[in-house]
Amino acid sequence: MKIIHKISELKKITKNTNKPIGLVPTMGALHQGHASLIKKSVEDDNFTIVSIFVNPVQFGINEDFDKYPRTLEKDAKLCEELGADIVFSPSIDEMYQDTKELTLVCPPYSSINKLCGKSRPGHFDGVATVVSKLFNITKCSKAYFGEKDAQQLFIIQKMVKDLNFDITIIPCPIVREPDGLALSSRNSYLDEKARQDALKLSKALNYAKELWQKGIKNKQILCDSALKILEGTIVDYIEIVNPETFEDWEEKDKNALMLIAAKIPTTNTRLIDNMELR
Ligand code: PAF
């Protein structure tokens, strides 16, 4: 496996691959959730590129860009063990000549004026822009994204359709710790006490799912019940959407996706999680 930092070098290699290219875009600090995406790409018999790039354009000014974990050596070892062909880890200068004078890919307002897009202005412009760049740089035919970032996945799928990227997006299920905590690179910020609070996200989702299965389909009751379990965290949002449209869920909709974002106060860590109610 090669670790590549330069776009030109990557292009030289990808020009000569005879297998389709599978891209796993990441910001590093890889965990078993990322591992499941890499495994899937390798199993699909792709030439697998894992990009590791902490993208400054998707972080707000008061967010955790500076402290975001950077563990390239460890990440590369995992990628190699999993059978990836290349780790692409460019510098900021390699990716952006000037982040202030940058052509951005901007998802439609209706997809970003809610949930994470509402609390993180500019975030999804940054994500859509860097993902488009990675698609163009790697010339991948498939790209693997985790369902934990459900709104991100929805936005990327729409972008691929709207901008005619000839790429198949492969959604991969959330990977959880045995006690239910969804894996996230930001879990590394949690001490034991904070971890107990973080667990409330999956507990709240599971509780709402239980109520749903008992026949309670009232949005207010479901959200209020989940909210009680989240006590002790600072809830950013708790919503139920139609996963096909990301519009507010209505009783006529077949599928329902509950999403939560909350800050864990002692460590100021913002976590997200989601679950289909069915
Ligand atoms: O999900 C992430 O880690 C990032 O948003 C992504 C898709 C790698 C873009 O920087």
Short mmCIF file of C-alpha atoms and ligand atoms in Angstrom, two decimals:
data_model
loop_
_atom_site.label_atom_id
_atom_site.label_comp_id
_atom_site.label_asym_id
_atom_site.label_seq_id
_atom_site.Cartn_x
_atom_site.Cartn_y
_atom_site.Cartn_z
CA MET A 1 0.00 0.00 0.00
CA LYS A 2 1.25 3.47 -0.84
CA ILE A 3 0.74 6.72 1.07
CA ILE A 4 0.41 9.54 -1.43
CA HIS A 5 0.43 13.26 -0.63
CA LYS A 6 0.43 14.78 -4.11
CA ILE A 7 -2.49 14.92 -6.55
CA SER A 8 -0.19 14.52 -9.57
CA GLU A 9 1.35 11.38 -8.09
CA LEU A 10 -2.07 9.89 -7.38
CA LYS A 11 -3.22 10.60 -10.92
CA LYS A 12 -0.17 8.82 -12.36
CA ILE A 13 -1.09 5.68 -10.43
CA THR A 14 -4.84 5.74 -11.06
CA LYS A 15 -4.26 6.16 -14.82
CA ASN A 16 -2.82 2.66 -14.92
CA THR A 17 -5.25 0.72 -12.74
CA ASN A 18 -7.31 -1.90 -14.49
CA LYS A 19 -9.79 -2.32 -11.64
CA PRO A 20 -12.61 0.16 -10.92
CA ILE A 21 -11.66 2.68 -8.26
CA GLY A 22 -13.44 2.68 -4.91
CA LEU A 23 -13.06 5.79 -2.75
CA VAL A 24 -13.51 5.90 1.01
CA PRO A 25 -13.40 9.60 1.94
CA THR A 26 -12.42 10.18 5.59
CA MET A 27 -10.91 12.76 7.89
CA GLY A 28 -8.77 10.08 9.56
CA ALA A 29 -8.78 8.97 13.20
CA LEU A 30 -10.13 5.79 11.70
CA HIS A 31 -12.32 3.43 13.71
CA GLN A 32 -14.25 0.25 12.97
CA GLY A 33 -16.97 2.29 11.24
CA HIS A 34 -14.42 3.46 8.66
CA ALA A 35 -12.98 -0.07 8.59
CA SER A 36 -16.38 -1.40 7.49
CA LEU A 37 -16.39 1.02 4.53
CA ILE A 38 -12.84 0.08 3.53
CA LYS A 39 -13.64 -3.65 3.83
CA LYS A 40 -16.71 -3.18 1.66
CA SER A 41 -14.70 -1.40 -1.05
CA VAL A 42 -12.00 -4.09 -0.97
CA GLU A 43 -14.64 -6.86 -1.06
CA ASP A 44 -16.26 -5.17 -4.06
CA ASP A 45 -12.92 -5.79 -5.81
CA ASN A 46 -12.10 -2.12 -6.25
CA PHE A 47 -8.73 -0.50 -6.38
CA THR A 48 -9.36 1.10 -2.99
CA ILE A 49 -8.28 4.64 -2.17
CA VAL A 50 -8.81 5.90 1.39
CA SER A 51 -8.56 9.67 1.53
CA ILE A 52 -7.49 11.15 4.84
CA PHE A 53 -7.92 14.90 4.92
CA VAL A 54 -9.18 17.11 7.74
CA ASN A 55 -11.01 19.55 5.52
CA PRO A 56 -10.79 23.10 6.92
CA VAL A 57 -13.60 24.34 4.65
CA GLN A 58 -16.24 22.27 6.45
CA PHE A 59 -15.40 23.52 9.96
CA GLY A 60 -16.94 26.65 11.47
CA ILE A 61 -14.71 29.18 13.28
CA ASN A 62 -15.62 27.95 16.74
CA GLU A 63 -15.46 24.27 15.87
CA ASP A 64 -12.83 21.63 16.55
CA PHE A 65 -10.64 21.88 13.41
CA ASP A 66 -7.45 22.44 15.43
CA LYS A 67 -8.04 19.71 17.96
CA TYR A 68 -9.51 17.15 15.51
CA PRO A 69 -7.47 13.94 16.05
CA ARG A 70 -4.73 13.37 13.47
CA THR A 71 -3.29 9.85 13.59
CA LEU A 72 -1.98 9.23 10.07
CA GLU A 73 0.55 6.51 10.92
CA LYS A 74 -1.96 4.40 12.84
CA ASP A 75 -4.64 5.01 10.19
CA ALA A 76 -2.32 3.94 7.37
CA LYS A 77 -1.49 0.72 9.21
CA LEU A 78 -5.19 -0.13 9.52
CA CYS A 79 -5.81 0.67 5.83
CA GLU A 80 -2.96 -1.63 4.85
CA GLU A 81 -4.26 -4.45 7.06
CA LEU A 82 -7.67 -4.09 5.46
CA GLY A 83 -6.27 -4.37 1.94
CA ALA A 84 -6.56 -0.76 0.74
CA ASP A 85 -4.29 0.12 -2.19
CA ILE A 86 -3.64 3.78 -1.46
CA VAL A 87 -3.96 6.26 1.37
CA PHE A 88 -4.31 9.71 -0.13
CA SER A 89 -3.38 12.29 2.48
CA PRO A 90 -2.86 15.73 0.88
CA SER A 91 -1.83 18.89 2.71
CA ILE A 92 -4.22 21.85 2.85
CA ASP A 93 -2.07 23.69 0.30
CA GLU A 94 -2.20 20.73 -2.03
CA MET A 95 -6.01 20.71 -1.92
CA TYR A 96 -6.69 24.46 -1.86
CA GLN A 97 -4.76 27.31 -3.41
CA ASP A 98 -6.83 29.77 -1.40
CA THR A 99 -9.70 28.76 0.86
CA LYS A 100 -11.02 32.34 0.85
CA GLU A 101 -11.36 32.60 -2.94
CA LEU A 102 -12.73 29.16 -3.58
CA THR A 103 -15.42 27.97 -5.98
CA LEU A 104 -17.86 26.16 -3.72
CA VAL A 105 -20.37 23.43 -4.41
CA CYS A 106 -23.49 24.58 -2.54
CA PRO A 107 -26.26 22.08 -1.82
CA PRO A 108 -29.81 23.47 -2.12
CA TYR A 109 -31.02 25.57 0.78
CA SER A 110 -33.89 23.16 1.51
CA SER A 111 -31.35 20.42 2.29
CA ILE A 112 -29.11 22.51 4.55
CA ASN A 113 -31.57 24.72 6.45
CA LYS A 114 -32.23 21.98 8.98
CA LEU A 115 -30.47 19.56 11.32
CA CYS A 116 -26.65 19.79 11.14
CA GLY A 117 -26.81 22.28 8.26
CA LYS A 118 -28.74 24.71 10.45
CA SER A 119 -26.39 24.49 13.42
CA ARG A 120 -23.22 24.40 11.31
CA PRO A 121 -23.60 27.14 8.66
CA GLY A 122 -21.34 26.50 5.68
CA HIS A 123 -20.56 22.95 6.79
CA PHE A 124 -22.24 21.16 3.90
CA ASP A 125 -20.83 23.60 1.32
CA GLY A 126 -17.42 22.52 2.61
CA VAL A 127 -18.33 18.84 2.52
CA ALA A 128 -19.87 18.95 -0.99
CA THR A 129 -16.86 20.92 -2.28
CA VAL A 130 -14.19 18.61 -0.89
CA VAL A 131 -16.09 15.47 -1.90
CA SER A 132 -16.46 16.81 -5.47
CA LYS A 133 -12.74 17.52 -5.55
CA LEU A 134 -11.97 14.01 -4.29
CA PHE A 135 -14.28 12.50 -6.92
CA ASN A 136 -12.49 14.45 -9.65
CA ILE A 137 -9.00 13.73 -8.32
CA THR A 138 -9.49 9.98 -7.78
CA LYS A 139 -11.80 9.28 -10.77
CA CYS A 140 -13.58 6.74 -8.58
CA SER A 141 -16.56 4.80 -9.85
CA LYS A 142 -17.88 3.98 -6.37
CA ALA A 143 -17.67 5.92 -3.12
CA TYR A 144 -18.50 4.62 0.34
CA PHE A 145 -20.20 6.73 3.01
CA GLY A 146 -21.44 5.88 6.52
CA GLU A 147 -25.10 6.21 7.41
CA LYS A 148 -24.22 7.87 10.71
CA ASP A 149 -23.85 11.13 8.79
CA ALA A 150 -27.32 10.68 7.35
CA GLN A 151 -27.81 14.26 6.17
CA GLN A 152 -24.35 14.26 4.58
CA LEU A 153 -25.18 11.04 2.74
CA PHE A 154 -28.49 12.49 1.52
CA ILE A 155 -26.76 15.67 0.28
CA ILE A 156 -23.98 13.74 -1.48
CA GLN A 157 -26.48 11.43 -3.19
CA LYS A 158 -28.39 14.45 -4.45
CA MET A 159 -25.19 16.19 -5.56
CA VAL A 160 -24.11 13.14 -7.56
CA LYS A 161 -27.46 13.14 -9.36
CA ASP A 162 -27.68 16.93 -9.84
CA LEU A 163 -24.10 17.31 -11.12
CA ASN A 164 -24.05 14.07 -13.19
CA PHE A 165 -21.11 12.50 -11.40
CA ASP A 166 -20.76 9.03 -12.89
CA ILE A 167 -20.31 7.52 -9.44
CA THR A 168 -22.32 5.03 -7.40
CA ILE A 169 -22.68 5.99 -3.76
CA ILE A 170 -22.65 3.00 -1.43
CA PRO A 171 -24.24 3.71 1.95
CA CYS A 172 -22.86 1.60 4.82
CA PRO A 173 -24.64 0.93 8.14
CA ILE A 174 -23.69 2.58 11.43
CA VAL A 175 -21.22 0.55 13.49
CA ARG A 176 -21.86 0.61 17.26
CA GLU A 177 -19.99 -0.37 20.42
CA PRO A 178 -21.63 -3.35 22.19
CA ASP A 179 -23.46 -0.91 24.51
CA GLY A 180 -24.91 1.01 21.56
CA LEU A 181 -22.59 4.03 21.26
CA ALA A 182 -22.21 4.88 17.56
CA LEU A 183 -18.55 4.90 16.55
CA SER A 184 -17.18 8.36 15.82
CA SER A 185 -13.71 9.87 15.65
CA ARG A 186 -14.97 12.43 18.17
CA ASN A 187 -15.55 9.69 20.76
CA SER A 188 -11.82 10.06 21.48
CA TYR A 189 -12.69 13.35 23.24
CA LEU A 190 -14.83 11.50 25.82
CA ASP A 191 -13.73 10.52 29.32
CA GLU A 192 -15.70 7.87 31.24
CA LYS A 193 -18.30 10.29 32.61
CA ALA A 194 -18.78 11.95 29.20
CA ARG A 195 -19.07 8.54 27.59
CA GLN A 196 -22.01 7.69 29.87
CA ASP A 197 -23.73 10.89 28.71
CA ALA A 198 -22.87 10.11 25.08
CA LEU A 199 -24.63 6.76 25.44
CA LYS A 200 -27.89 8.65 25.97
CA LEU A 201 -28.12 9.35 22.23
CA SER A 202 -28.46 5.70 21.24
CA LYS A 203 -30.60 4.99 24.32
CA ALA A 204 -33.01 7.76 23.33
CA LEU A 205 -33.20 6.46 19.74
CA ASN A 206 -33.78 2.89 20.90
CA TYR A 207 -36.50 4.04 23.28
CA ALA A 208 -38.29 5.95 20.51
CA LYS A 209 -38.00 2.87 18.31
CA GLU A 210 -39.55 0.72 21.07
CA LEU A 211 -42.47 3.15 21.38
CA TRP A 212 -42.85 3.14 17.59
CA GLN A 213 -42.99 -0.64 17.58
CA LYS A 214 -45.72 -0.47 20.26
CA GLY A 215 -47.75 1.61 17.83
CA ILE A 216 -46.97 5.16 18.98
CA LYS A 217 -46.57 7.15 15.77
CA ASN A 218 -47.05 10.63 17.19
CA LYS A 219 -44.00 12.75 16.45
CA GLN A 220 -44.33 15.00 19.49
CA ILE A 221 -44.68 12.06 21.90
CA LEU A 222 -41.73 10.25 20.32
CA CYS A 223 -39.45 13.30 20.43
CA ASP A 224 -40.49 14.30 23.96
CA SER A 225 -39.93 10.77 25.25
CA ALA A 226 -36.47 10.62 23.67
CA LEU A 227 -35.70 14.10 24.98
CA LYS A 228 -36.22 12.92 28.58
CA ILE A 229 -33.49 10.32 28.13
CA LEU A 230 -31.15 12.99 26.76
CA GLU A 231 -31.32 14.98 30.01
CA GLY A 232 -27.80 15.97 31.06
CA THR A 233 -26.73 16.63 27.46
CA ILE A 234 -27.26 19.86 25.51
CA VAL A 235 -29.60 18.85 22.73
CA ASP A 236 -29.00 20.61 19.44
CA TYR A 237 -31.86 18.89 17.62
CA ILE A 238 -34.10 15.88 17.75
CA GLU A 239 -36.15 15.36 14.61
CA ILE A 240 -37.99 12.73 12.64
CA VAL A 241 -37.70 13.00 8.86
CA ASN A 242 -38.77 11.06 5.82
CA PRO A 243 -35.40 9.47 4.85
CA GLU A 244 -36.23 9.65 1.13
CA THR A 245 -36.77 13.43 1.14
CA PHE A 246 -35.35 14.64 4.45
CA GLU A 247 -38.59 16.62 4.86
CA ASP A 248 -40.32 16.53 8.24
CA TRP A 249 -41.91 13.14 8.71
CA GLU A 250 -45.68 13.03 8.27
CA GLU A 251 -48.02 10.20 9.15
CA LYS A 252 -48.60 9.38 5.48
CA ASP A 253 -44.87 8.64 5.00
CA LYS A 254 -43.83 5.01 4.88
CA ASN A 255 -40.39 5.37 6.46
CA ALA A 256 -39.23 7.45 9.39
CA LEU A 257 -35.71 8.36 10.47
CA MET A 258 -35.07 9.87 13.89
CA LEU A 259 -31.94 12.01 14.17
CA ILE A 260 -30.27 13.51 17.22
CA ALA A 261 -27.37 15.91 17.72
CA ALA A 262 -26.29 16.77 21.26
CA LYS A 263 -23.32 18.28 23.03
CA ILE A 264 -21.78 16.42 25.92
CA PRO A 265 -21.23 19.29 28.36
CA THR A 266 -18.12 18.22 30.30
CA THR A 267 -16.01 17.86 27.15
CA ASN A 268 -17.95 20.13 24.80
CA THR A 269 -18.14 17.28 22.29
CA ARG A 270 -20.92 17.44 19.71
CA LEU A 271 -22.17 14.00 18.70
CA ILE A 272 -24.78 12.83 16.19
CA ASP A 273 -26.69 9.59 15.80
CA ASN A 274 -29.78 8.34 13.99
CA MET A 275 -32.04 5.31 13.69
CA GLU A 276 -34.84 4.20 11.41
CA LEU A 277 -38.09 3.79 13.29
CA ARG A 278 -39.72 0.58 12.14
O1 PAF B 1 -17.64 12.26 6.85
C1 PAF B 1 -16.51 12.78 6.84
O2 PAF B 1 -15.56 12.30 7.49
C2 PAF B 1 -16.26 14.03 6.02
O3 PAF B 1 -17.34 14.89 6.07
C3 PAF B 1 -15.85 13.74 4.57
C4 PAF B 1 -16.98 13.04 3.80
C5 PAF B 1 -14.62 12.88 4.54
C6 PAF B 1 -15.55 15.05 3.83
O4 PAF B 1 -14.50 15.73 4.43
#
